[in-house]
Amino acid sequence: MGYSDVYDSWKSDPEAFWMQAAEAINWDRKPSKALYGDNAPLYEWFSDGLVNTCYNAVDRHVENGRGNQTAIIHDSPITHTKHEITYAELQTRVASLAGALRAKGIEKGDRVIIYMPMIPEALEAMLACARLGAIHSVVFGGFAASELAVRIDDCTPKAIIAASCGLEPGRVVHYKPLLDGAIEQATHKPDFCVIFQREQEVANLIDGRDVAWHSFQYGVTPADCVPVEGNHPAYILYTSGTTGAPKGVIRPTGGHLVALNWTMKNIYNVDPGDVFWAASDVGWVVGHSYICYAPLIHGNTTIVFEGKPIGTPDAGTFWRVISEHKVRSFFTAPTALRAIKREDPKGAEYGKYDMSCLNALYLAGERADPDTIEWAHQVMQVPVYDHWWQTETGYTIAGNPAGIEALPVKIGSPTVPMPGYDVQILDEAGHPVPPNTLGAIAIKLPLPPGTLPTLWNAEDRFRKSYLNSFPGYYETGDAGMIDDDGYLYIMARTDDVINVAGHRLSTGAMEEVLASHPDVAECAVVGVTDQLKGQMPIGFVCLSKGVDRPHDDIASECVKLVRERIGPVAAFKLTLVVDRLPKTRSGKILRATMVKIADSAEFKMPATIDDPAILEEIKQALQTIGYAK
Ligand code: COA
Ligand code: AMP
């Protein structure tokens, strides 16, 4: 069967397609049907099944003879260490951790925040929660304490599992003080915190609240897997929306297992036993799906890589890891390749390693620019597959189904919709547009299994953000088109979300921080094109009347404030003090025009602009920092 056959078989009977895919999962009670649409446009999948994620990701492989296979390879050039954990060891470790959590009161449905760097213990913490039916929420280490506090208040965790520190090149990230600060700021307080002490920095434990990872497991009875309903939330992952309040994307257990398992062969073309590597971070959706869950559910070996594409120690690190661990399919963000390309344009490092193990490179997380794809293809001599998805979906919406049929690559397109996704391009009124016409990318409801059923604590926001604009569709927030061959092209976001180094960030959230500076009367943050990171935020601030402090001081205070409140990951380094912001006559800030000016791109003077002269002022301000040439 080729791609079209598989896609058509899904389209002609979606429920049969997914019931068939569900056969690959070990259920405690098989679901009697796939789709639940009584509450449409909210949908659920496999709701009456009973299943455990950890059992499917760990225990069943031990029972099926994979106990001695390596489940996790930790490769940490930043600490100069490597070690491997077999499936049997993983089972013992996770059962013990789950037992200790249970002994302290964690049960099915309780939330647990995980705040950890790229160490296997992060995956173990996720799996231990899954074992108990507890709902984890992993928070990326590059976020500041206040972002952590917002998440604590939203998901009200009974426990937080954290490491003492993370390690960035040249600096230690002090997780524990960040955690303590976040708990202090938050209204909700967890019952207890579990701290994994790393040897690079041992943290102070707070008596009565904090327990140490190892000692709290001493003498506990290991926990068995707790079966949960198919629609039980496996986890909550917060992602950036238009405002400062992050959206808590819920991942439903049954669909997550079924869909992720399906992708491993059909999209990533790996068989159980193969080594699969996604160079991302557990704090992002790629890390959830393709560092932790999918490879383990499918019986692969996954790599937890603690390092950067360059500088740890050089631009050959990725190639060393692939070659040494015999990675068959490799997944990274285009920005990582751009970093390598900048350092090693000829790809000399690649030639130093035996790369015969590698079958294909998969790119996602941001737009894959043609230069990067061509460079990667030339250096690596393997197919380069762009694929498009979102935190909300948890896996590929459009990709190249290499395990079914490798379709011809068209550079600039993530290829075609996967089974489960009826992708359409709509005009502003919600009507489908002809091929090759730009529009909003929408997906006909229902979304497939494993995608978000709603947002945590925020059903109204879910409807407003995704369902209301185009009734009967899910609005992706991306704009693009479909060509005559059915290939999809992703051009831009339609909202205030930007993508910096493959990290999804909200300009609205940054504006909220800038607006809180006492001297700032008004502000705008836009994402401008950046050669390395894809996009980069620039802040424009207008000062309150009477403020006569040096502009440079205010600008650097703004930069500091964003780093303190959102975190270093915002990569917010540039603030310009300007007299006025360009607006429409109705007062809307013309952010898109500001981006065009910064990028030195052509633009049409907006018909509704209030005062065109302000654009010239913006241009001059941008020129002082090397933009708007
Ligand atoms: N914990 C704490 N801080 C972190 C962090 C983490 N897990 N990850 C990043 N940061 C910090 C960085 O140290 C940096 O801090 P600095 O301002 O003190 O230098 C800041 O956040 C910005 O990070 P980033 O935008 O990633 O830039 P960088 O210069 O450190 O690295 C790349 C550039 C291209 C090498 C890096 O962005 C990269 O590897 N990107 C790939 C991203 C990726 O895989 N995304 C997955 C999404 S699918
Ligand atoms: P995240 O939720 O962090 O995975 O970010 C999702 C957003 O990243 C999408 O809505 C797109 O805007 C962008 N994105 C992800 N993958 C791609 C891709 N392959 N091509 C273009 N944009 C992408």
mmCIF file of N, CA, C and O in Angstrom, residues 299-357:
data_model
loop_
_atom_site.group_PDB
_atom_site.id
_atom_site.type_symbol
_atom_site.label_atom_id
_atom_site.label_comp_id
_atom_site.label_asym_id
_atom_site.label_seq_id
_atom_site.Cartn_x
_atom_site.Cartn_y
_atom_site.Cartn_z
ATOM 1 N N GLY A 299 9.370 0.413 21.471
ATOM 2 C CA GLY A 299 10.477 -0.530 21.721
ATOM 3 C C GLY A 299 11.788 -0.115 21.089
ATOM 4 O O GLY A 299 12.637 -0.956 20.768
ATOM 5 N N ASN A 300 11.986 1.184 20.907
ATOM 6 C CA ASN A 300 13.255 1.671 20.360
ATOM 7 C C ASN A 300 14.204 2.051 21.489
ATOM 8 O O ASN A 300 13.830 2.025 22.659
ATOM 9 N N THR A 301 15.411 2.412 21.102
ATOM 10 C CA THR A 301 16.351 2.995 22.055
ATOM 11 C C THR A 301 16.330 4.494 21.807
ATOM 12 O O THR A 301 16.438 4.932 20.659
ATOM 13 N N THR A 302 16.175 5.281 22.867
ATOM 14 C CA THR A 302 16.123 6.733 22.706
ATOM 15 C C THR A 302 17.363 7.371 23.322
ATOM 16 O O THR A 302 17.973 6.800 24.229
ATOM 17 N N ILE A 303 17.725 8.532 22.818
ATOM 18 C CA ILE A 303 18.920 9.210 23.335
ATOM 19 C C ILE A 303 18.522 10.496 24.048
ATOM 20 O O ILE A 303 17.767 11.304 23.511
ATOM 21 N N VAL A 304 19.021 10.626 25.267
ATOM 22 C CA VAL A 304 18.862 11.870 26.015
ATOM 23 C C VAL A 304 20.200 12.595 25.893
ATOM 24 O O VAL A 304 21.202 12.173 26.470
ATOM 25 N N PHE A 305 20.209 13.650 25.100
ATOM 26 C CA PHE A 305 21.459 14.353 24.781
ATOM 27 C C PHE A 305 21.513 15.657 25.559
ATOM 28 O O PHE A 305 20.621 16.500 25.435
ATOM 29 N N GLU A 306 22.554 15.801 26.351
ATOM 30 C CA GLU A 306 22.706 17.030 27.128
ATOM 31 C C GLU A 306 23.869 17.812 26.546
ATOM 32 O O GLU A 306 25.029 17.589 26.912
ATOM 33 N N GLY A 307 23.548 18.669 25.620
ATOM 34 C CA GLY A 307 24.592 19.446 24.960
ATOM 35 C C GLY A 307 23.954 20.325 23.913
ATOM 36 O O GLY A 307 22.736 20.430 23.834
ATOM 37 N N LYS A 308 24.784 20.939 23.105
ATOM 38 C CA LYS A 308 24.300 21.852 22.065
ATOM 39 C C LYS A 308 24.882 21.384 20.735
ATOM 40 O O LYS A 308 25.883 20.668 20.704
ATOM 41 N N PRO A 309 24.308 21.834 19.640
ATOM 42 C CA PRO A 309 24.835 21.400 18.340
ATOM 43 C C PRO A 309 26.252 21.895 18.069
ATOM 44 O O PRO A 309 26.991 21.304 17.290
ATOM 45 N N ILE A 310 26.606 23.004 18.709
ATOM 46 C CA ILE A 310 27.976 23.526 18.554
ATOM 47 C C ILE A 310 28.533 23.842 19.941
ATOM 48 O O ILE A 310 27.771 24.073 20.879
ATOM 49 N N GLY A 311 29.845 23.796 20.035
ATOM 50 C CA GLY A 311 30.464 24.257 21.284
ATOM 51 C C GLY A 311 30.521 23.216 22.382
ATOM 52 O O GLY A 311 31.090 23.455 23.439
ATOM 53 N N THR A 312 29.930 22.041 22.176
ATOM 54 C CA THR A 312 30.008 20.988 23.206
ATOM 55 C C THR A 312 30.534 19.699 22.577
ATOM 56 O O THR A 312 29.775 18.767 22.480
ATOM 57 N N PRO A 313 31.740 19.526 22.172
ATOM 58 C CA PRO A 313 32.741 20.589 22.173
ATOM 59 C C PRO A 313 32.845 21.277 20.814
ATOM 60 O O PRO A 313 33.483 22.321 20.711
ATOM 61 N N ASP A 314 32.220 20.705 19.767
ATOM 62 C CA ASP A 314 32.430 21.293 18.442
ATOM 63 C C ASP A 314 31.220 21.018 17.556
ATOM 64 O O ASP A 314 30.223 20.448 17.996
ATOM 65 N N ALA A 315 31.319 21.409 16.312
ATOM 66 C CA ALA A 315 30.193 21.281 15.383
ATOM 67 C C ALA A 315 30.019 19.852 14.861
ATOM 68 O O ALA A 315 29.186 19.598 13.996
ATOM 69 N N GLY A 316 30.830 18.928 15.390
ATOM 70 C CA GLY A 316 30.691 17.530 14.979
ATOM 71 C C GLY A 316 29.953 16.686 16.013
ATOM 72 O O GLY A 316 29.775 15.483 15.839
ATOM 73 N N THR A 317 29.511 17.325 17.104
ATOM 74 C CA THR A 317 28.891 16.561 18.202
ATOM 75 C C THR A 317 27.714 15.713 17.745
ATOM 76 O O THR A 317 27.612 14.542 18.111
ATOM 77 N N PHE A 318 26.807 16.312 16.976
ATOM 78 C CA PHE A 318 25.630 15.556 16.525
ATOM 79 C C PHE A 318 26.087 14.321 15.731
ATOM 80 O O PHE A 318 25.554 13.226 15.905
ATOM 81 N N TRP A 319 27.075 14.537 14.872
ATOM 82 C CA TRP A 319 27.512 13.428 14.009
ATOM 83 C C TRP A 319 28.177 12.344 14.851
ATOM 84 O O TRP A 319 27.993 11.163 14.603
ATOM 85 N N ARG A 320 28.919 12.774 15.864
ATOM 86 C CA ARG A 320 29.560 11.800 16.768
ATOM 87 C C ARG A 320 28.490 10.949 17.458
ATOM 88 O O ARG A 320 28.582 9.715 17.513
ATOM 89 N N VAL A 321 27.466 11.600 17.954
ATOM 90 C CA VAL A 321 26.411 10.867 18.677
ATOM 91 C C VAL A 321 25.710 9.882 17.725
ATOM 92 O O VAL A 321 25.483 8.720 18.068
ATOM 93 N N ILE A 322 25.389 10.344 16.544
ATOM 94 C CA ILE A 322 24.688 9.479 15.579
ATOM 95 C C ILE A 322 25.547 8.259 15.251
ATOM 96 O O ILE A 322 25.079 7.120 15.259
ATOM 97 N N SER A 323 26.816 8.521 14.983
ATOM 98 C CA SER A 323 27.709 7.447 14.571
ATOM 99 C C SER A 323 27.973 6.467 15.726
ATOM 100 O O SER A 323 27.895 5.251 15.565
ATOM 101 N N GLU A 324 28.239 7.033 16.895
ATOM 102 C CA GLU A 324 28.607 6.190 18.035
ATOM 103 C C GLU A 324 27.448 5.300 18.497
ATOM 104 O O GLU A 324 27.651 4.139 18.845
ATOM 105 N N HIS A 325 26.254 5.847 18.468
ATOM 106 C CA HIS A 325 25.120 5.070 18.989
ATOM 107 C C HIS A 325 24.290 4.432 17.879
ATOM 108 O O HIS A 325 23.239 3.882 18.128
ATOM 109 N N LYS A 326 24.744 4.575 16.659
ATOM 110 C CA LYS A 326 24.084 3.946 15.503
ATOM 111 C C LYS A 326 22.625 4.383 15.364
ATOM 112 O O LYS A 326 21.690 3.575 15.297
ATOM 113 N N VAL A 327 22.473 5.669 15.318
ATOM 114 C CA VAL A 327 21.129 6.248 15.168
ATOM 115 C C VAL A 327 20.630 5.985 13.752
ATOM 116 O O VAL A 327 21.345 6.201 12.778
ATOM 117 N N ARG A 328 19.379 5.544 13.660
ATOM 118 C CA ARG A 328 18.838 5.254 12.332
ATOM 119 C C ARG A 328 18.023 6.436 11.788
ATOM 120 O O ARG A 328 18.137 6.782 10.630
ATOM 121 N N SER A 329 17.200 7.027 12.617
ATOM 122 C CA SER A 329 16.468 8.228 12.195
ATOM 123 C C SER A 329 16.776 9.336 13.194
ATOM 124 O O SER A 329 16.739 9.106 14.399
ATOM 125 N N PHE A 330 17.037 10.513 12.660
ATOM 126 C CA PHE A 330 17.466 11.632 13.501
ATOM 127 C C PHE A 330 16.543 12.824 13.273
ATOM 128 O O PHE A 330 16.225 13.166 12.141
ATOM 129 N N PHE A 331 16.152 13.445 14.365
ATOM 130 C CA PHE A 331 15.167 14.524 14.332
ATOM 131 C C PHE A 331 15.766 15.730 15.036
ATOM 132 O O PHE A 331 16.217 15.639 16.166
ATOM 133 N N THR A 332 15.790 16.876 14.351
ATOM 134 C CA THR A 332 16.247 18.093 15.024
ATOM 135 C C THR A 332 15.534 19.304 14.439
ATOM 136 O O THR A 332 14.717 19.179 13.530
ATOM 137 N N ALA A 333 15.848 20.473 14.979
ATOM 138 C CA ALA A 333 15.243 21.715 14.489
ATOM 139 C C ALA A 333 16.194 22.362 13.483
ATOM 140 O O ALA A 333 17.418 22.288 13.649
ATOM 141 N N PRO A 334 15.671 23.014 12.453
ATOM 142 C CA PRO A 334 16.534 23.658 11.465
ATOM 143 C C PRO A 334 17.559 24.595 12.090
ATOM 144 O O PRO A 334 18.695 24.686 11.614
ATOM 145 N N THR A 335 17.191 25.262 13.171
ATOM 146 C CA THR A 335 18.122 26.213 13.777
ATOM 147 C C THR A 335 19.412 25.526 14.238
ATOM 148 O O THR A 335 20.497 26.100 14.166
ATOM 149 N N ALA A 336 19.296 24.283 14.680
ATOM 150 C CA ALA A 336 20.491 23.558 15.121
ATOM 151 C C ALA A 336 21.415 23.325 13.926
ATOM 152 O O ALA A 336 22.639 23.462 14.031
ATOM 153 N N LEU A 337 20.823 23.010 12.774
ATOM 154 C CA LEU A 337 21.643 22.804 11.577
ATOM 155 C C LEU A 337 22.260 24.111 11.097
ATOM 156 O O LEU A 337 23.400 24.146 10.630
ATOM 157 N N ARG A 338 21.487 25.202 11.247
ATOM 158 C CA ARG A 338 22.055 26.491 10.841
ATOM 159 C C ARG A 338 23.267 26.827 11.704
ATOM 160 O O ARG A 338 24.263 27.369 11.222
ATOM 161 N N ALA A 339 23.180 26.465 12.990
ATOM 162 C CA ALA A 339 24.313 26.725 13.882
ATOM 163 C C ALA A 339 25.528 25.908 13.429
ATOM 164 O O ALA A 339 26.656 26.410 13.388
ATOM 165 N N ILE A 340 25.301 24.650 13.061
ATOM 166 C CA ILE A 340 26.410 23.794 12.620
ATOM 167 C C ILE A 340 26.979 24.308 11.300
ATOM 168 O O ILE A 340 28.195 24.400 11.117
ATOM 169 N N LYS A 341 26.065 24.685 10.408
ATOM 170 C CA LYS A 341 26.485 25.164 9.083
ATOM 171 C C LYS A 341 27.347 26.417 9.203
ATOM 172 O O LYS A 341 28.329 26.589 8.494
ATOM 173 N N ARG A 342 26.972 27.271 10.139
ATOM 174 C CA ARG A 342 27.724 28.509 10.312
ATOM 175 C C ARG A 342 29.150 28.215 10.774
ATOM 176 O O ARG A 342 30.109 28.851 10.368
ATOM 177 N N GLU A 343 29.269 27.215 11.614
ATOM 178 C CA GLU A 343 30.569 26.877 12.190
ATOM 179 C C GLU A 343 31.394 25.995 11.239
ATOM 180 O O GLU A 343 32.609 26.084 11.206
ATOM 181 N N ASP A 344 30.707 25.153 10.498
ATOM 182 C CA ASP A 344 31.401 24.168 9.657
ATOM 183 C C ASP A 344 30.712 24.119 8.286
ATOM 184 O O ASP A 344 30.060 23.142 7.929
ATOM 185 N N PRO A 345 30.849 25.211 7.506
ATOM 186 C CA PRO A 345 30.049 25.338 6.286
ATOM 187 C C PRO A 345 30.262 24.198 5.303
ATOM 188 O O PRO A 345 29.349 23.812 4.586
ATOM 189 N N LYS A 346 31.451 23.641 5.278
ATOM 190 C CA LYS A 346 31.719 22.582 4.297
ATOM 191 C C LYS A 346 31.329 21.204 4.828
ATOM 192 O O LYS A 346 31.458 20.200 4.124
ATOM 193 N N GLY A 347 30.947 21.153 6.065
ATOM 194 C CA GLY A 347 30.562 19.873 6.643
ATOM 195 C C GLY A 347 31.747 18.947 6.853
ATOM 196 O O GLY A 347 31.618 17.719 6.788
ATOM 197 N N ALA A 348 32.915 19.541 7.132
ATOM 198 C CA ALA A 348 34.129 18.729 7.304
ATOM 199 C C ALA A 348 33.976 17.763 8.476
ATOM 200 O O ALA A 348 34.454 16.624 8.428
ATOM 201 N N GLU A 349 33.281 18.208 9.530
ATOM 202 C CA GLU A 349 33.114 17.347 10.706
ATOM 203 C C GLU A 349 32.358 16.064 10.356
ATOM 204 O O GLU A 349 32.613 15.002 10.915
ATOM 205 N N TYR A 350 31.410 16.203 9.460
ATOM 206 C CA TYR A 350 30.575 15.050 9.098
ATOM 207 C C TYR A 350 31.447 13.924 8.554
ATOM 208 O O TYR A 350 31.235 12.746 8.867
ATOM 209 N N GLY A 351 32.430 14.308 7.742
ATOM 210 C CA GLY A 351 33.315 13.333 7.097
ATOM 211 C C GLY A 351 34.187 12.565 8.078
ATOM 212 O O GLY A 351 34.783 11.542 7.730
ATOM 213 N N LYS A 352 34.249 13.037 9.317
ATOM 214 C CA LYS A 352 35.132 12.370 10.285
ATOM 215 C C LYS A 352 34.497 11.119 10.883
ATOM 216 O O LYS A 352 35.139 10.388 11.619
ATOM 217 N N TYR A 353 33.208 10.940 10.650
ATOM 218 C CA TYR A 353 32.513 9.831 11.312
ATOM 219 C C TYR A 353 31.928 8.858 10.298
ATOM 220 O O TYR A 353 31.613 9.248 9.173
ATOM 221 N N ASP A 354 31.771 7.614 10.754
ATOM 222 C CA ASP A 354 31.091 6.618 9.923
ATOM 223 C C ASP A 354 29.590 6.828 10.124
ATOM 224 O O ASP A 354 29.043 6.516 11.178
ATOM 225 N N MET A 355 28.952 7.359 9.116
ATOM 226 C CA MET A 355 27.543 7.736 9.254
ATOM 227 C C MET A 355 26.627 6.748 8.530
ATOM 228 O O MET A 355 25.471 7.059 8.254
ATOM 229 N N SER A 356 27.157 5.552 8.249
ATOM 230 C CA SER A 356 26.387 4.611 7.426
ATOM 231 C C SER A 356 25.098 4.147 8.115
ATOM 232 O O SER A 356 24.198 3.641 7.469
ATOM 233 N N CYS A 357 25.028 4.310 9.443
ATOM 234 C CA CYS A 357 23.824 3.878 10.166
ATOM 235 C C CYS A 357 22.606 4.747 9.863
ATOM 236 O O CYS A 357 21.468 4.322 9.988
#
